[in-house]
Coordinates of C-alpha atoms and ligand atoms in Angstrom, one line a residue:
M320 CA 22.6 -78.9 -249.6
N321 CA 25.8 -79.2 -251.6
N322 CA 25.2 -80.9 -254.9
L323 CA 28.8 -81.2 -256.0
K324 CA 29.4 -84.8 -254.9
I325 CA 33.1 -85.7 -255.3
K326 CA 33.7 -89.3 -256.2
K327 CA 37.1 -89.3 -258.0
I328 CA 40.1 -87.2 -257.2
C329 CA 43.3 -86.8 -259.2
C330 CA 46.5 -85.3 -257.8
V331 CA 49.1 -84.2 -260.4
G332 CA 52.5 -84.5 -258.6
A333 CA 53.5 -87.5 -256.5
G334 CA 56.2 -85.6 -254.5
Y335 CA 56.7 -84.7 -250.8
V336 CA 53.3 -83.0 -250.7
G337 CA 51.1 -84.9 -253.3
G338 CA 52.0 -88.4 -252.0
P339 CA 51.5 -88.0 -248.3
T340 CA 48.5 -85.6 -248.7
M341 CA 46.6 -87.9 -251.0
A342 CA 47.4 -91.0 -248.9
V343 CA 45.8 -89.3 -245.8
I344 CA 42.8 -88.3 -247.9
A345 CA 42.4 -91.8 -249.2
D346 CA 42.7 -93.2 -245.7
H347 CA 39.9 -91.1 -244.4
C348 CA 37.6 -91.3 -247.4
S349 CA 37.3 -94.9 -248.4
D350 CA 34.4 -94.0 -250.7
L351 CA 36.7 -91.7 -252.8
K352 CA 38.9 -93.0 -255.6
V353 CA 42.2 -91.1 -255.4
N354 CA 44.6 -91.2 -258.4
V355 CA 48.1 -89.8 -257.8
V356 CA 49.8 -89.2 -261.1
D357 CA 53.3 -88.1 -262.0
R358 CA 55.4 -87.9 -265.2
N359 CA 58.4 -89.2 -263.2
E360 CA 58.2 -93.0 -263.9
E361 CA 60.8 -94.0 -261.3
R362 CA 58.9 -92.1 -258.6
I363 CA 55.7 -93.8 -259.5
R364 CA 57.4 -97.2 -259.6
N365 CA 58.7 -96.6 -256.1
W366 CA 55.3 -95.6 -254.8
N367 CA 54.0 -98.9 -256.2
H368 CA 57.0 -100.9 -255.0
K369 CA 56.1 -104.2 -253.2
D370 CA 58.7 -103.5 -250.6
I371 CA 57.1 -100.7 -248.6
S372 CA 60.6 -99.5 -247.4
N373 CA 61.3 -98.4 -251.0
L374 CA 58.7 -95.6 -251.0
P375 CA 60.3 -92.5 -252.6
I376 CA 59.6 -90.4 -249.5
Y377 CA 60.5 -91.2 -245.9
E378 CA 57.9 -89.9 -243.5
K379 CA 57.1 -91.5 -240.2
G380 CA 53.7 -93.4 -240.4
L381 CA 53.4 -93.1 -244.2
D382 CA 54.2 -96.7 -244.9
Q383 CA 51.3 -97.9 -242.8
I384 CA 48.8 -95.6 -244.5
I385 CA 50.1 -96.8 -247.9
K386 CA 49.7 -100.4 -246.8
R387 CA 46.1 -99.7 -245.9
T388 CA 45.1 -97.8 -249.0
R389 CA 47.3 -98.6 -252.0
N390 CA 45.4 -100.3 -254.8
K391 CA 42.2 -100.1 -252.7
N392 CA 41.2 -96.5 -253.2
L393 CA 44.7 -95.0 -253.7
F394 CA 46.4 -95.5 -257.0
F395 CA 49.8 -94.2 -258.3
S396 CA 50.3 -94.0 -262.0
T397 CA 51.8 -92.2 -264.9
K398 CA 48.5 -92.1 -266.9
I399 CA 48.0 -88.4 -266.3
E400 CA 45.4 -87.8 -269.1
D401 CA 43.2 -90.7 -268.0
A402 CA 43.2 -89.7 -264.4
I403 CA 42.4 -86.1 -265.3
A404 CA 39.5 -87.2 -267.6
E405 CA 37.8 -89.2 -264.8
A406 CA 38.3 -86.7 -262.0
D407 CA 35.7 -84.4 -260.4
M408 CA 38.4 -82.7 -258.4
I409 CA 42.1 -82.2 -259.4
F410 CA 44.9 -81.1 -257.1
I411 CA 47.9 -79.5 -258.7
S412 CA 50.8 -80.5 -256.5
V413 CA 53.7 -80.0 -258.8
N414 CA 57.1 -78.3 -258.0
T415 CA 57.3 -74.5 -258.1
P416 CA 61.1 -73.8 -257.8
I417 CA 62.6 -70.4 -258.2
K418 CA 63.2 -69.4 -261.9
N419 CA 66.9 -69.7 -262.7
K420 CA 66.9 -67.6 -265.9
G421 CA 64.9 -64.9 -267.7
L422 CA 62.5 -62.3 -266.2
G423 CA 62.4 -62.6 -262.4
A424 CA 65.3 -65.1 -262.3
G425 CA 66.4 -65.9 -258.8
Q426 CA 63.2 -64.5 -257.3
T427 CA 59.9 -65.5 -258.7
S428 CA 58.5 -69.0 -259.1
D429 CA 59.1 -71.0 -262.3
L430 CA 55.5 -71.8 -263.2
R431 CA 56.2 -73.9 -266.2
W432 CA 55.1 -77.1 -264.5
V433 CA 51.9 -75.5 -263.1
E434 CA 51.2 -74.2 -266.6
S435 CA 51.7 -77.5 -268.4
C436 CA 49.6 -79.2 -265.8
A437 CA 46.8 -76.6 -266.3
R438 CA 47.0 -77.1 -270.1
K439 CA 46.6 -80.8 -269.7
I440 CA 43.6 -80.4 -267.4
S441 CA 42.1 -78.0 -269.9
L442 CA 42.4 -80.5 -272.7
H443 CA 41.4 -83.7 -270.9
A444 CA 39.0 -82.8 -268.2
K445 CA 35.3 -83.6 -268.8
G446 CA 32.2 -81.7 -267.6
H447 CA 32.6 -79.7 -264.5
T448 CA 36.0 -80.0 -262.7
I449 CA 37.2 -78.4 -259.5
V450 CA 40.9 -77.5 -259.8
V451 CA 42.7 -77.1 -256.5
E452 CA 46.0 -75.3 -256.2
K453 CA 48.0 -77.4 -253.6
S454 CA 51.4 -76.1 -254.8
T455 CA 52.6 -72.9 -253.2
L456 CA 52.1 -70.2 -255.8
P457 CA 52.6 -66.4 -256.2
V458 CA 49.5 -64.3 -255.5
R459 CA 47.1 -64.2 -258.4
T460 CA 48.3 -67.4 -260.1
A461 CA 44.7 -68.7 -259.8
K462 CA 43.8 -66.1 -262.5
T463 CA 46.5 -67.5 -264.8
I464 CA 45.3 -71.1 -264.2
K465 CA 41.7 -70.0 -264.9
D466 CA 42.6 -68.3 -268.2
I467 CA 44.4 -71.5 -269.3
L468 CA 41.7 -73.8 -268.2
F469 CA 38.9 -72.0 -270.1
A470 CA 41.0 -71.5 -273.2
S471 CA 40.3 -74.9 -274.7
N472 CA 36.6 -74.1 -274.6
D473 CA 37.1 -71.7 -277.6
D474 CA 37.2 -74.7 -280.0
L475 CA 34.2 -76.5 -278.5
N476 CA 30.5 -76.0 -279.3
E477 CA 28.2 -74.7 -276.6
K478 CA 26.9 -78.2 -275.6
N479 CA 30.4 -79.6 -275.0
K480 CA 31.9 -76.6 -273.2
K481 CA 33.7 -77.5 -270.0
T482 CA 33.4 -75.7 -266.7
F483 CA 36.0 -75.2 -264.0
S484 CA 36.3 -73.6 -260.7
V485 CA 39.6 -72.9 -259.1
L486 CA 40.4 -73.1 -255.4
S487 CA 43.5 -72.4 -253.4
N488 CA 44.2 -74.9 -250.7
P489 CA 47.8 -74.4 -249.7
E490 CA 49.7 -77.1 -247.7
F491 CA 51.3 -76.4 -244.4
L492 CA 52.9 -79.8 -243.6
A493 CA 56.5 -79.8 -242.5
E494 CA 58.8 -82.6 -243.7
G495 CA 59.6 -85.1 -241.0
T496 CA 56.2 -84.6 -239.3
A497 CA 54.1 -84.6 -242.5
I498 CA 51.6 -87.3 -241.4
L499 CA 51.1 -85.8 -238.0
N500 CA 50.5 -82.4 -239.6
L501 CA 48.1 -83.8 -242.1
E502 CA 46.2 -85.8 -239.5
K503 CA 46.0 -83.0 -237.0
P504 CA 46.4 -79.8 -239.0
D505 CA 46.5 -76.4 -237.1
R506 CA 44.2 -75.2 -239.9
I507 CA 43.0 -76.0 -243.4
L508 CA 42.8 -73.0 -245.6
I509 CA 40.6 -72.9 -248.6
G510 CA 40.3 -69.8 -250.9
G511 CA 37.9 -69.5 -253.7
E512 CA 34.9 -67.7 -255.2
D513 CA 32.5 -70.5 -255.9
K514 CA 30.7 -71.5 -252.7
K515 CA 29.6 -75.0 -253.9
S516 CA 33.2 -75.9 -254.9
I517 CA 34.5 -74.6 -251.6
E518 CA 31.9 -76.7 -249.7
A519 CA 32.8 -79.8 -251.7
L520 CA 36.4 -79.5 -250.6
V521 CA 35.4 -78.6 -247.0
E522 CA 33.3 -81.8 -246.9
I523 CA 36.4 -83.9 -247.7
Y524 CA 38.4 -82.4 -244.9
L525 CA 35.4 -82.6 -242.5
R526 CA 35.9 -86.4 -242.4
W527 CA 38.7 -85.9 -239.9
V528 CA 39.3 -82.2 -239.3
P529 CA 36.9 -80.2 -237.0
R530 CA 35.0 -77.5 -238.8
K531 CA 36.4 -74.7 -236.6
K532 CA 39.8 -75.5 -238.0
I533 CA 38.7 -75.0 -241.6
I534 CA 39.2 -71.4 -242.8
T535 CA 37.6 -70.1 -246.0
T536 CA 38.8 -66.9 -247.6
N537 CA 39.0 -65.3 -251.0
L538 CA 41.6 -66.7 -253.5
W539 CA 44.2 -64.0 -253.1
S540 CA 44.2 -64.1 -249.3
S541 CA 44.7 -67.8 -249.4
E542 CA 47.6 -67.6 -251.8
L543 CA 49.2 -64.8 -249.9
S544 CA 48.7 -66.5 -246.5
K545 CA 50.8 -69.4 -247.6
L546 CA 53.7 -67.2 -248.6
T547 CA 53.3 -65.0 -245.4
S548 CA 53.1 -68.1 -243.2
N549 CA 56.5 -69.4 -244.4
A550 CA 58.0 -65.9 -244.3
F551 CA 57.0 -65.4 -240.7
L552 CA 58.4 -68.8 -239.7
A553 CA 61.7 -68.1 -241.5
Q554 CA 61.8 -64.7 -240.0
R555 CA 61.8 -66.2 -236.5
I556 CA 64.8 -68.4 -237.4
S557 CA 66.8 -65.5 -238.9
S558 CA 65.9 -63.4 -235.9
I559 CA 67.2 -66.0 -233.4
N560 CA 70.2 -66.8 -235.6
S561 CA 71.2 -63.1 -235.6
I562 CA 70.9 -63.1 -231.8
S563 CA 73.1 -66.3 -231.7
A564 CA 76.0 -64.1 -233.1
I565 CA 75.4 -61.4 -230.5
C566 CA 75.5 -64.1 -227.8
E567 CA 78.9 -65.4 -229.0
S568 CA 80.3 -61.9 -228.9
S569 CA 78.8 -60.8 -225.6
G570 CA 79.0 -63.7 -223.3
A571 CA 75.3 -64.6 -223.4
D572 CA 73.9 -68.0 -224.3
V573 CA 71.3 -68.1 -227.1
Y574 CA 69.5 -71.1 -225.6
E575 CA 69.0 -69.1 -222.3
V576 CA 67.8 -66.1 -224.3
A577 CA 65.5 -68.2 -226.5
N578 CA 64.0 -69.8 -223.4
A579 CA 63.5 -66.5 -221.7
I580 CA 61.8 -64.8 -224.6
G581 CA 59.8 -67.8 -225.6
K582 CA 58.0 -67.9 -222.2
D583 CA 56.3 -64.7 -223.2
T584 CA 53.0 -66.0 -224.6
R585 CA 52.9 -63.2 -227.2
I586 CA 56.2 -64.5 -228.6
G587 CA 55.8 -68.2 -228.0
S588 CA 58.5 -70.9 -227.8
Q589 CA 58.3 -72.5 -231.2
F590 CA 60.7 -71.8 -234.1
L591 CA 63.3 -70.3 -231.8
N592 CA 65.9 -72.9 -232.3
P593 CA 69.1 -71.4 -233.5
G594 CA 71.0 -73.3 -236.1
P595 CA 73.1 -73.3 -239.3
G596 CA 70.3 -71.5 -241.2
F597 CA 67.0 -72.7 -242.5
G598 CA 67.0 -75.1 -245.4
G599 CA 64.3 -77.0 -247.2
S600 CA 62.7 -76.4 -250.6
C601 CA 60.3 -73.7 -249.6
F602 CA 61.4 -71.0 -247.1
K603 CA 63.9 -69.3 -249.3
K604 CA 61.9 -69.6 -252.5
D605 CA 58.7 -68.4 -250.8
I606 CA 60.3 -65.3 -249.3
L607 CA 62.0 -64.5 -252.6
N608 CA 58.6 -64.8 -254.2
L609 CA 57.2 -62.3 -251.7
V610 CA 60.1 -60.0 -252.3
Y611 CA 59.4 -60.2 -256.1
L612 CA 55.8 -59.4 -255.5
C613 CA 56.6 -56.4 -253.3
N614 CA 58.9 -55.0 -255.9
Y615 CA 56.3 -55.6 -258.6
F616 CA 53.8 -53.6 -256.5
G617 CA 56.4 -50.9 -256.0
L618 CA 56.8 -51.7 -252.3
S619 CA 60.6 -51.6 -252.2
E620 CA 61.0 -51.0 -248.5
V621 CA 58.8 -54.0 -247.8
A622 CA 60.8 -56.0 -250.3
S623 CA 64.1 -55.2 -248.6
F624 CA 62.6 -56.0 -245.1
W625 CA 61.8 -59.6 -246.2
E626 CA 65.0 -60.0 -248.3
S627 CA 67.0 -59.4 -245.2
I628 CA 65.7 -62.7 -243.8
V629 CA 67.3 -64.6 -246.6
R630 CA 70.5 -62.5 -246.4
I631 CA 70.9 -63.3 -242.7
N632 CA 70.3 -67.0 -243.5
Q633 CA 73.2 -67.1 -245.9
W634 CA 75.4 -65.0 -243.6
Q635 CA 74.8 -67.6 -240.8
Q636 CA 76.0 -70.4 -243.0
D637 CA 79.0 -68.4 -244.2
R638 CA 80.1 -67.4 -240.7
I639 CA 80.0 -71.0 -239.5
Y640 CA 82.3 -72.0 -242.3
K641 CA 84.6 -69.1 -241.5
K642 CA 84.6 -70.1 -237.8
I643 CA 85.7 -73.6 -238.8
V644 CA 88.6 -72.4 -241.0
E645 CA 89.8 -69.9 -238.5
S646 CA 89.8 -72.4 -235.7
L647 CA 91.9 -74.8 -237.7
F648 CA 94.7 -72.2 -238.0
G649 CA 93.2 -70.7 -241.2
N650 CA 94.2 -73.8 -243.2
I651 CA 92.1 -76.8 -243.9
S652 CA 93.8 -77.9 -247.1
G653 CA 94.1 -81.7 -247.1
K654 CA 92.5 -82.0 -243.7
K655 CA 89.8 -84.5 -243.1
I656 CA 86.6 -83.0 -241.7
A657 CA 83.7 -85.1 -240.6
I658 CA 80.2 -83.7 -241.5
L659 CA 77.5 -85.3 -239.4
G660 CA 74.1 -84.8 -241.0
F661 CA 73.3 -83.6 -244.6
A662 CA 69.5 -83.5 -244.5
F663 CA 68.1 -80.0 -244.1
K664 CA 66.6 -81.1 -240.8
A665 CA 66.2 -84.4 -238.9
G666 CA 63.5 -86.8 -239.8
T667 CA 63.7 -86.4 -243.6
N668 CA 65.9 -87.6 -246.4
D669 CA 65.5 -84.3 -248.2
T670 CA 68.6 -82.2 -248.8
R671 CA 67.1 -79.3 -250.7
E672 CA 68.7 -76.0 -249.7
S673 CA 70.3 -77.8 -246.8
P674 CA 72.9 -75.6 -245.0
A675 CA 75.2 -78.7 -245.3
I676 CA 75.5 -78.0 -249.0
S677 CA 76.8 -74.5 -248.7
I678 CA 79.0 -75.2 -245.7
S679 CA 80.5 -78.3 -247.5
K680 CA 81.0 -76.5 -250.7
N681 CA 83.0 -73.8 -249.0
L682 CA 85.1 -76.4 -247.1
L683 CA 85.8 -78.3 -250.3
L684 CA 86.8 -75.1 -252.0
E685 CA 89.4 -74.6 -249.2
G686 CA 90.8 -78.0 -250.1
A687 CA 89.3 -80.1 -247.2
K688 CA 88.5 -83.8 -247.4
L689 CA 85.0 -84.3 -246.3
A690 CA 83.8 -87.5 -244.5
I691 CA 80.0 -87.3 -244.6
H692 CA 77.6 -89.3 -242.5
D693 CA 73.8 -89.1 -242.7
P694 CA 71.4 -91.8 -241.5
K695 CA 68.8 -91.2 -244.3
V696 CA 70.5 -89.4 -247.2
Q697 CA 72.0 -91.5 -250.0
P698 CA 75.6 -90.7 -251.0
S699 CA 74.5 -90.3 -254.6
Q700 CA 72.2 -87.4 -253.5
I701 CA 75.0 -85.7 -251.7
Q702 CA 77.3 -86.1 -254.7
N703 CA 74.6 -84.5 -256.8
D704 CA 74.1 -81.7 -254.4
L705 CA 77.7 -80.8 -254.4
S706 CA 78.2 -81.0 -258.1
D707 CA 75.1 -78.9 -258.6
Y708 CA 77.0 -76.1 -256.9
L709 CA 79.8 -76.7 -259.3
L710 CA 77.5 -76.2 -262.2
T711 CA 76.4 -72.9 -261.0
Q712 CA 79.8 -71.6 -260.1
E713 CA 81.3 -71.2 -263.5
D714 CA 84.9 -72.0 -264.5
N715 CA 86.7 -70.3 -261.7
N716 CA 85.6 -73.0 -259.3
K717 CA 86.9 -75.9 -261.3
D718 CA 88.9 -76.8 -258.2
L719 CA 85.7 -78.3 -256.8
K720 CA 85.7 -80.8 -259.6
N721 CA 89.1 -82.0 -258.6
N722 CA 88.0 -82.3 -255.1
K723 CA 85.2 -84.6 -255.9
S724 CA 87.3 -87.6 -254.9
N725 CA 87.7 -85.8 -251.5
L726 CA 84.2 -86.7 -250.7
M727 CA 83.9 -89.9 -248.5
F728 CA 80.8 -91.4 -247.2
F729 CA 80.4 -93.4 -244.0
T730 CA 77.6 -95.3 -242.4
D731 CA 79.5 -95.4 -239.2
I732 CA 80.0 -92.2 -237.2
Y733 CA 83.2 -93.4 -235.5
Q734 CA 84.9 -94.2 -238.9
A735 CA 83.9 -90.9 -240.3
A736 CA 85.6 -89.2 -237.3
E737 CA 88.8 -91.3 -237.5
G738 CA 91.7 -89.0 -238.3
A739 CA 89.5 -86.0 -238.7
H740 CA 90.7 -82.6 -237.5
A741 CA 87.1 -81.4 -237.0
L742 CA 83.7 -82.8 -236.7
I743 CA 80.7 -80.7 -237.5
I744 CA 77.1 -81.4 -236.5
I745 CA 74.8 -79.9 -239.1
T746 CA 71.6 -82.0 -238.8
E747 CA 70.1 -82.6 -235.4
W748 CA 69.7 -86.4 -235.7
D749 CA 69.0 -88.2 -232.4
N750 CA 71.9 -90.6 -232.7
Y751 CA 74.4 -87.7 -232.7
K752 CA 73.3 -87.0 -229.2
K753 CA 74.5 -90.4 -228.1
I754 CA 78.0 -90.4 -229.5
D755 CA 80.7 -91.9 -227.3
W756 CA 83.2 -89.0 -227.1
N757 CA 85.8 -91.1 -225.4
I758 CA 86.1 -93.2 -228.6
I759 CA 86.0 -90.2 -230.8
S760 CA 88.7 -88.3 -228.9
K761 CA 91.1 -91.2 -229.3
N762 CA 90.7 -91.4 -233.0
M763 CA 90.6 -87.8 -234.1
S764 CA 93.7 -85.8 -235.2
K765 CA 95.0 -83.5 -232.5
P766 CA 94.2 -80.7 -231.8
S767 CA 90.6 -81.9 -232.5
W768 CA 87.6 -79.7 -232.8
V769 CA 83.9 -80.3 -232.6
F770 CA 81.5 -77.7 -234.0
D771 CA 77.9 -78.1 -232.9
T772 CA 75.7 -75.9 -235.0
R773 CA 72.5 -77.3 -233.6
G774 CA 73.1 -77.1 -229.8
I775 CA 72.5 -80.8 -229.2
L776 CA 75.8 -81.6 -227.4
A777 CA 76.8 -81.0 -223.8
K778 CA 80.0 -79.0 -223.6
D779 CA 81.4 -80.6 -220.4
K780 CA 81.0 -84.1 -221.8
I781 CA 83.2 -83.2 -224.8
N782 CA 85.7 -80.9 -223.2
K783 CA 86.7 -83.5 -220.6
Y784 CA 88.2 -85.6 -223.4
G785 CA 90.5 -82.8 -224.5
I786 CA 88.4 -81.9 -227.6
N787 CA 88.0 -78.2 -228.4
F788 CA 84.3 -77.4 -228.6
W789 CA 82.4 -74.6 -230.3
Q790 CA 78.6 -74.4 -230.0
L791 CA 76.5 -72.0 -232.0
G792 CA 75.3 -69.1 -229.8
D793 CA 77.4 -70.0 -226.8
G794 CA 79.3 -67.0 -225.5
S795 CA 80.3 -68.5 -222.2
G796 CA 84.0 -68.5 -223.2
K797 CA 83.8 -64.7 -222.9
N798 CA 83.2 -64.8 -219.1
Ligands
NAD1077 P1 58.3 -82.4 -255.4 O1 59.4 -82.0 -256.4 O2 58.7 -83.4 -254.4 O3 57.1 -83.1 -256.3 C1 56.6 -82.5 -257.4 C2 56.3 -83.6 -258.4 O4 55.5 -83.1 -259.5 C3 57.5 -84.3 -259.0 O5 57.5 -85.7 -258.8 C4 57.4 -84.0 -260.6 O6 57.8 -85.0 -261.4 C5 55.9 -83.8 -260.7 N1 55.5 -83.0 -261.8 C6 55.9 -81.8 -262.2 N2 55.3 -81.3 -263.3 C7 54.4 -82.3 -263.7 C8 53.5 -82.4 -264.7 N3 53.3 -81.5 -265.6 N4 52.8 -83.6 -264.8 C9 53.0 -84.6 -263.9 N5 53.8 -84.5 -262.9 C10 54.6 -83.4 -262.8 O7 57.7 -81.1 -254.8 P2 57.0 -81.0 -253.4 O8 58.0 -80.8 -252.3 O9 55.9 -82.1 -253.2 O10 56.3 -79.6 -253.5 C11 55.2 -79.4 -254.3 C12 54.6 -78.0 -254.1 O11 54.1 -78.0 -252.7 C13 55.5 -76.9 -254.2 O12 54.8 -75.8 -254.7 C14 56.0 -76.6 -252.8 O13 56.3 -75.2 -252.6 C15 54.7 -76.9 -252.0 N6 54.9 -77.3 -250.6 C16 56.0 -78.2 -250.3 C17 56.1 -78.6 -249.0 C18 57.2 -79.6 -248.6 O14 57.3 -79.9 -247.4 N7 58.0 -80.2 -249.5 C19 55.2 -78.2 -248.0 C20 54.2 -77.3 -248.4 C21 54.1 -76.9 -249.7
UGA1078 C1 58.2 -75.5 -243.7 C2 57.0 -75.1 -242.8 O1 57.3 -75.4 -241.4 C3 55.7 -75.8 -243.3 O2 54.6 -75.3 -242.5 C4 55.5 -75.5 -244.8 O3 54.4 -76.2 -245.2 C5 56.8 -76.0 -245.5 O4 57.9 -75.3 -245.0 C6 56.7 -75.7 -247.0 O5 55.9 -74.8 -247.4 O6 57.4 -76.3 -247.7 P1 59.8 -77.6 -243.7 O7 60.7 -76.8 -244.6 O8 59.5 -79.0 -244.1 O9 58.4 -76.9 -243.4 O10 60.5 -77.7 -242.3 P2 60.7 -76.8 -241.0 O11 60.4 -77.6 -239.8 O12 59.8 -75.6 -241.1 O13 62.2 -76.4 -241.0 C7 62.7 -75.6 -242.1 C8 64.2 -75.3 -241.7 O14 64.2 -74.4 -240.6 C9 65.0 -76.5 -241.4 O15 66.3 -76.3 -242.0 C10 65.1 -76.4 -239.9 O16 66.2 -77.1 -239.4 C11 65.1 -74.9 -239.6 N1 64.6 -74.5 -238.3 C12 63.3 -74.8 -238.0 C13 65.5 -73.9 -237.4 O17 66.7 -73.7 -237.8 N2 65.0 -73.5 -236.2 C14 63.7 -73.7 -235.8 O18 63.4 -73.4 -234.7 C15 62.9 -74.4 -236.7

């Protein structure tokens, strides 16, 4: 019989993971009080916004869950210390981006937010607390967290000493399908040493997840499985993207190839969609983390194997940009180019590491005027993303700054395409599949080009209006 009865949960970090994950837990466990805390006041204000369409994160089905649970057993606040003090179980769900300076810069995770979170927990927790790593972390971070948690005990007398147990419970949700993934996960992974703490967390998930889907491992296997899982998924994308280039050169069609290989049950059909390269906040950072670990352990061959996945991903984005420039006679200076889709994938408003950023940046540097359309991403976000690049590019790229006014935003696809020399599909939003090419063909500059990096358009429907068409991985022009 498990005697660690959890009544109050705290989650530090109200982001893409913390918000939806805790909402689903609260929805299934009405007897638990779930406090989601964040130091970002605006984010918390939006989670508490009366108008449910103002939630800081767009995920299908999330609004309904928030309606059912908010201010009943799910609370969003900035009172981090209070929530820590009353919690029996604390999830750390803060951001873990790649370090941008110092030791391991560009490779290992910046753990400053995890560390500050652990320090706060160490100071404010009371009695026995189970601390759960929800953030994706380098292997053996649990040891660092433990060391920090127990450090505050040094100043306490024996009677007041606190106890902690640390679990790893990585999150596998994908943006755009977060609620579905949380409601029906392929598996729940819990790593830890203390059986009672593991069982306490298992009992929470058991409210809606079948026991056979709950895997328990040691801490390090759990931490490493998360990195490995993302690395394998990203590896499939780089593999099929590398094949897309061979298809274009050889006369094969990457969709036919993907379909043919995916029918082999040992390979499987998922994650074989070629595209402009993987984006999102995690694939690149998690692989780079793995690379860093490999080098740390002296496994340089293993490191370069995984590093190549990231290299191919960047190469794919670069070759698309080059294809566009070459097709437009090697000169895009002053030409209007419509970019359809800026999110890193359909179904989300997230643009982190979106291939649209690097492709747009290169087009801007060549002097193009970009007309950007995305059904979910705010223009201010896009402006930020492109000026972020400027910041990292040093002085020699000052041109980009001058081109800032060459960014135009449209809520109407047809207006975005008006007068454009080229139209590029970067995100696979459904409404791009329903474009009326007859209208578009009349309004674009001639010769007009459409570049479909997601394989969502039918060539014959576009060619018949006299538009030049390039589709990623389509080598049929070679025949
Ligand atoms: P996010 O940036 O959306 O959210 C993190 C939040 O933590 C921010 O709102 C930030 O203000 C808050 N925060 C940071 N430090 C804090 C502190 N000390 N106290 C209080 N609040 C603090 O990040 P995310 O996308 O939710 O990712 C969180 C973690 O989950 C990362 O490690 C990521 O790798 C992992 N992950 C993300 C996804 C995804 O789809 N986004 C999926 C699986 C795992
Ligand atoms: C990914 C994983 O799928 C999640 O399991 C994981 O929890 C998460 O990372 C994380 O750790 O953050 P996410 O990045 O939200 O989820 O989205 P994916 O659906 O995996 O797509 C990532 C990128 O790969 C997108 O740019 C997408 O367009 C691209 N992709 C995906 C392809 O180009 N082809 C595919 O076949 C699949």
